[in-house]
Tab-separated table of C-alpha atoms in Angstrom:
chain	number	residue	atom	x	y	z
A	109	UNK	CA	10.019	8.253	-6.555
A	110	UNK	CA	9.783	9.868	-9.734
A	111	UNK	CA	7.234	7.297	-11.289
A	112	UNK	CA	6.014	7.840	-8.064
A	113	UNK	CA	4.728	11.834	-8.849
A	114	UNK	CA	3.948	10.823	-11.885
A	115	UNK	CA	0.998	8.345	-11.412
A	116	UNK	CA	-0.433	10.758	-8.528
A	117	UNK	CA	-0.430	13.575	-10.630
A	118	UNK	CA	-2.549	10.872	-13.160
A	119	UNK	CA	-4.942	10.119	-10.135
A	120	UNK	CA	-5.551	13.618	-9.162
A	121	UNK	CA	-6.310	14.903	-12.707
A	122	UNK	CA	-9.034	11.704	-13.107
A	123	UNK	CA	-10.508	12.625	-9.819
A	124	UNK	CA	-11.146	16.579	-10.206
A	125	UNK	CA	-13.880	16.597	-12.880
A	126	UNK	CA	-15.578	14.087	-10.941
A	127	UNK	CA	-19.596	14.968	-9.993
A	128	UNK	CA	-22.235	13.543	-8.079
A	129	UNK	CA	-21.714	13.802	-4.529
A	130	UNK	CA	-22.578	11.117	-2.695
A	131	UNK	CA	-23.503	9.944	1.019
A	132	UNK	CA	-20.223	9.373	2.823
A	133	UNK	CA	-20.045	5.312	4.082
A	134	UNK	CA	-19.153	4.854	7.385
A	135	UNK	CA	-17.374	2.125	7.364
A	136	UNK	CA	-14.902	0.965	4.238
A	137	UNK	CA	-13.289	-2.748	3.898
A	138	UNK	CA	-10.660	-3.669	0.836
A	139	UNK	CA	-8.640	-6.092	-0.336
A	140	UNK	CA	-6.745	-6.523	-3.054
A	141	UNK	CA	-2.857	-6.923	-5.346
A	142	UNK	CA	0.179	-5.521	-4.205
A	143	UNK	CA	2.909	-4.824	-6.374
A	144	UNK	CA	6.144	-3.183	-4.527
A	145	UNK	CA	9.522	-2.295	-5.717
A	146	UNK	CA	11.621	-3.469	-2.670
A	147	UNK	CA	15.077	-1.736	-2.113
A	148	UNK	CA	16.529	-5.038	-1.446
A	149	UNK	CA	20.037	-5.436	0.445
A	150	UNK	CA	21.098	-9.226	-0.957
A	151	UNK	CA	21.430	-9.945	-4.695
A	152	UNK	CA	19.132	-7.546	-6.739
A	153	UNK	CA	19.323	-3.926	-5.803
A	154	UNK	CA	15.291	-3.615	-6.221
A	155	UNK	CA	13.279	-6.797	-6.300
A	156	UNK	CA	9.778	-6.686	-8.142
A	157	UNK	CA	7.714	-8.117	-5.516
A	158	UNK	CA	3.494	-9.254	-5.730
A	159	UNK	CA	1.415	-10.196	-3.023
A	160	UNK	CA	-1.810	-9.239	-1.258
A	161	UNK	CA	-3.493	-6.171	0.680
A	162	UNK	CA	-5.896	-5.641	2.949
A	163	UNK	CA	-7.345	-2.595	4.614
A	164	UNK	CA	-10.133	-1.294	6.052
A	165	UNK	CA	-11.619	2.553	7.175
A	166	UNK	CA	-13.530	4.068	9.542
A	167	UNK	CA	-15.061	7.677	8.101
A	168	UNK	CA	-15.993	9.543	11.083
A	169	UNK	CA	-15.784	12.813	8.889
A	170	UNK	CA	-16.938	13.319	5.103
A	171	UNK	CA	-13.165	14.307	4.612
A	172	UNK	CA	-11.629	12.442	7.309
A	173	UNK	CA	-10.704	8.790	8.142
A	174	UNK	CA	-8.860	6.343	10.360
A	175	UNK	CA	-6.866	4.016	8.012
A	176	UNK	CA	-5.582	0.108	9.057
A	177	UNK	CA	-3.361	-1.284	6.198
A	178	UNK	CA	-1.957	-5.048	5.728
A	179	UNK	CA	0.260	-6.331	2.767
A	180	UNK	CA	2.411	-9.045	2.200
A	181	UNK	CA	4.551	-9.674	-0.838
A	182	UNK	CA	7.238	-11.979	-2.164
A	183	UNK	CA	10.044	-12.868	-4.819
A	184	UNK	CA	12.177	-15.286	-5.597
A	185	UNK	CA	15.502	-14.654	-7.176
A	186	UNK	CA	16.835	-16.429	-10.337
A	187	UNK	CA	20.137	-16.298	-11.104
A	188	UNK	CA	23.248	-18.421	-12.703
A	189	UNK	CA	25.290	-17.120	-9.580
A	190	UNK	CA	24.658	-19.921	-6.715
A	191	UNK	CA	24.652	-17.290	-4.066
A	192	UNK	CA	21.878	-15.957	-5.236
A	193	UNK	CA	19.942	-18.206	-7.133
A	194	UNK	CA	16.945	-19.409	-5.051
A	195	UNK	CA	16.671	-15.954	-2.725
A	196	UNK	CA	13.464	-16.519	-0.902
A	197	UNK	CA	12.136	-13.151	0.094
A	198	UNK	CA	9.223	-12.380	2.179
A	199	UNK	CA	7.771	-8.621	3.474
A	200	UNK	CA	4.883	-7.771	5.444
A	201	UNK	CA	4.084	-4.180	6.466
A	202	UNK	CA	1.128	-2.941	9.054
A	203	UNK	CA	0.484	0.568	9.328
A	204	UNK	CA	-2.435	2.590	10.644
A	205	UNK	CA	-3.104	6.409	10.434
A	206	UNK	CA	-5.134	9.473	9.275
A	207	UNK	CA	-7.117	9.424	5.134
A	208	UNK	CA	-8.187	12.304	3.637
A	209	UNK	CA	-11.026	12.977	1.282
A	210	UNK	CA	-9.813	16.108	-0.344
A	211	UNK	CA	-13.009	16.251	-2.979
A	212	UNK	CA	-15.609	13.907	-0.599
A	213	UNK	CA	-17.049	10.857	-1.779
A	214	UNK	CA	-18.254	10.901	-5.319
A	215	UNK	CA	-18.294	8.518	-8.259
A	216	UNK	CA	-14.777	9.259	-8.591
A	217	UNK	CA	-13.403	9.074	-4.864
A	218	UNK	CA	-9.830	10.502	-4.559
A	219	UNK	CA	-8.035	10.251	-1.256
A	220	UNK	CA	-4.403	10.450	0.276
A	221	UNK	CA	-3.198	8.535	3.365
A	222	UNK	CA	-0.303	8.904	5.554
A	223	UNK	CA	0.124	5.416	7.709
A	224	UNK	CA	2.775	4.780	10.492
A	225	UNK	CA	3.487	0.901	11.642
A	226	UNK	CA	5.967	-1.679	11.171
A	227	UNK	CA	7.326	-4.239	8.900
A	228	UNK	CA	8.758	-7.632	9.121
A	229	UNK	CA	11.290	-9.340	6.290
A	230	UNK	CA	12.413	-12.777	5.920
A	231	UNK	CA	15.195	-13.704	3.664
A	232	UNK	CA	15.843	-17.642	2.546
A	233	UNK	CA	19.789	-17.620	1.482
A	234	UNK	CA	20.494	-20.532	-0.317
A	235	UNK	CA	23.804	-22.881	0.794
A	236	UNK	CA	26.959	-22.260	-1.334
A	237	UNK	CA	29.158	-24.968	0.004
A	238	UNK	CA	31.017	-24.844	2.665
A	239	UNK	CA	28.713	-22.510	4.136
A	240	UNK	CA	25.248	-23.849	4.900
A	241	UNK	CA	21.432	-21.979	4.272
A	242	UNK	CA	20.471	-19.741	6.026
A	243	UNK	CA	17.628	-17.287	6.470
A	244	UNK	CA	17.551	-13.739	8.398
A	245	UNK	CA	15.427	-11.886	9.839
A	246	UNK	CA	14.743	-7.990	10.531
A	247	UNK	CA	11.721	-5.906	11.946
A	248	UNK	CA	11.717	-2.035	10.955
A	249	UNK	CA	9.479	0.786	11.321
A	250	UNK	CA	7.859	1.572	8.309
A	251	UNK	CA	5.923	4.526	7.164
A	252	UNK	CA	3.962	4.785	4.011
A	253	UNK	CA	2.691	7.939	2.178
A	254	UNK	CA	0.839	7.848	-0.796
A	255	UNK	CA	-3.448	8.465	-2.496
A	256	UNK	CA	-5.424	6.568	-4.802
A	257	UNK	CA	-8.604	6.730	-6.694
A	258	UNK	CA	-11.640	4.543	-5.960
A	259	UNK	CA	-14.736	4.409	-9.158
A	260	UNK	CA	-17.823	3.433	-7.518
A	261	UNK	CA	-19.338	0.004	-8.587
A	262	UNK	CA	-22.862	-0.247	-6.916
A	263	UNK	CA	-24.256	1.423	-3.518
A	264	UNK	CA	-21.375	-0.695	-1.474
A	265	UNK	CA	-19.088	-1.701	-3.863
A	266	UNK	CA	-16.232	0.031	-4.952
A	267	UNK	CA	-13.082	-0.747	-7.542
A	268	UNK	CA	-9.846	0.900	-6.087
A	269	UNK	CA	-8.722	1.812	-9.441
A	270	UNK	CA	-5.453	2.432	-8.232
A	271	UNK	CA	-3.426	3.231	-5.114
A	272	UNK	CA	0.372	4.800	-5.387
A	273	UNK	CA	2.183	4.998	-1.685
A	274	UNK	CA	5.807	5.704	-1.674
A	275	UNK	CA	7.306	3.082	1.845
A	276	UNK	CA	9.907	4.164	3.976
A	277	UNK	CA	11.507	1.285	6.123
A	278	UNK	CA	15.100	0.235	7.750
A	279	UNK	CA	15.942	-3.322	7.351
A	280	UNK	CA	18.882	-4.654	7.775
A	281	UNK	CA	22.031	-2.453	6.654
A	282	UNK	CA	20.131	0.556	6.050
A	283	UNK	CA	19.457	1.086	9.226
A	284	UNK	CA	23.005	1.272	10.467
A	285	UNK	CA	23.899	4.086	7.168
A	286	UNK	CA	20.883	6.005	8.586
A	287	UNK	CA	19.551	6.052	4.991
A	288	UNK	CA	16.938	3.782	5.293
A	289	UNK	CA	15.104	1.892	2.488
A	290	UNK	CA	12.886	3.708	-0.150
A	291	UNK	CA	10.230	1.154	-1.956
A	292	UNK	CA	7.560	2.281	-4.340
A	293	UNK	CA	3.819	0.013	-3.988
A	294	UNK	CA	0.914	-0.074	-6.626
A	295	UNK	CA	-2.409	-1.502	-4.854
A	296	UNK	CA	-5.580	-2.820	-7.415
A	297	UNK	CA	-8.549	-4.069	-5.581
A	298	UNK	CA	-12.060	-3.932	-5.001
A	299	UNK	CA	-13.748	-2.107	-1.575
A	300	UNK	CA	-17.184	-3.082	0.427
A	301	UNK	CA	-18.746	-0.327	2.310
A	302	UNK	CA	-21.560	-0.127	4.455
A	303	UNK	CA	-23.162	2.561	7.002
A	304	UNK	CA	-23.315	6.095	6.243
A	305	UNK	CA	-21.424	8.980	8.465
A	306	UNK	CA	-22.744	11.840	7.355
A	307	UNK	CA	-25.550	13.940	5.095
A	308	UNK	CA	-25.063	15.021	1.768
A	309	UNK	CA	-22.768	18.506	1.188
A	310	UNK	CA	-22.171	17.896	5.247
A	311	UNK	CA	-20.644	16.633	8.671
């Protein structure tokens, strides 16, 4: 969580000097890496996980958007213990909610996002004999919180410099503690947009 501050605090600091206001897009589609820090409950007490994101964004306000969000990552465990050598593990999150522009659209674009949805995980557990493999299963609620920074490319392209969201969730065990699972996500990519919602300076 702490790393967590710490990169926003980078983000926003990048993002204030930041001039030239531009036209606000209408409609915003991105893709991109993942890299989360997974608050694992088998082997590993974190697992460094990479995978993919997609999202997309619908500006109906210069300041104001409705936010879809899709990841997957995954890991693999190494290990000279049997029992855990060969972990196979597998996340996906969806989430949807409310983006805000604090600053508007410029060459610089900062933003923050709070996104509600679920999340599905899918463990592989290599067989340690007698016992067989297995894998489990768990679905959670998962809500992510977090900004990022976008640098303007051309008139619809964008590079999503970086994006720092901090992942609340309840898999497995953590959901019986009612502590639930913190994991910390890093998001590179690239974004198309196209349309325009508003005038300059308004709407």
């Amino acid at each position: 969580m702490r790393r967590f501050l710490w990169l926003a605090g980078i983000v926003l600091m990048m993002a204030i000097p930041a001039k030239g206001q531009q036209l606000t897009p209408q409609y915003e589609i991105g893709g991109g890496y993942d890299y989360t820090l997974f608050a694992n409950s088998v082997g590993k007490s974190h697992l460094n996980m990479s995978g993919w994101d997609v999202n997309g964004a619908y500006n109906w306000r210069r300041h104001f958007a409705a936010v879809l969000d899709i990841s997957g990552v995954y890991n693999t465990q190494s290990s000279s213990n049997p029992g855990i050598n060969g972990i196979d593990t597998h996340v996906y999150t969806y989430a949807a909610g409310p983006r805000f522009y604090p600053l508007g659209h410029h060459k610089l674009t900062l933003f923050g996002q709070v996104l509600f949805g679920g999340g599905h995980v899918s463990q592989f557990l290599p067989g340690v004999p007698p016992f067989p493999p297995t894998t489990v299963k768990d679905n959670s609620f998962t809500a992510i919180a977090g900004g990022g920074l976008d640098v303007n490319w051309t008139e619809h392209w964008a590079i999503r410099l970086v994006e720092a969201d901090y992942e609340h969730s309840n898999f497995f065990s953590s959901r019986s503690s009612g502590v639930g699972q913190g994991d910390e996500r890093l998001v590179v990519g690239i974004v198309y947009r196209f349309g325009v919602a508003g005038t300059r300076g308004k709407k």
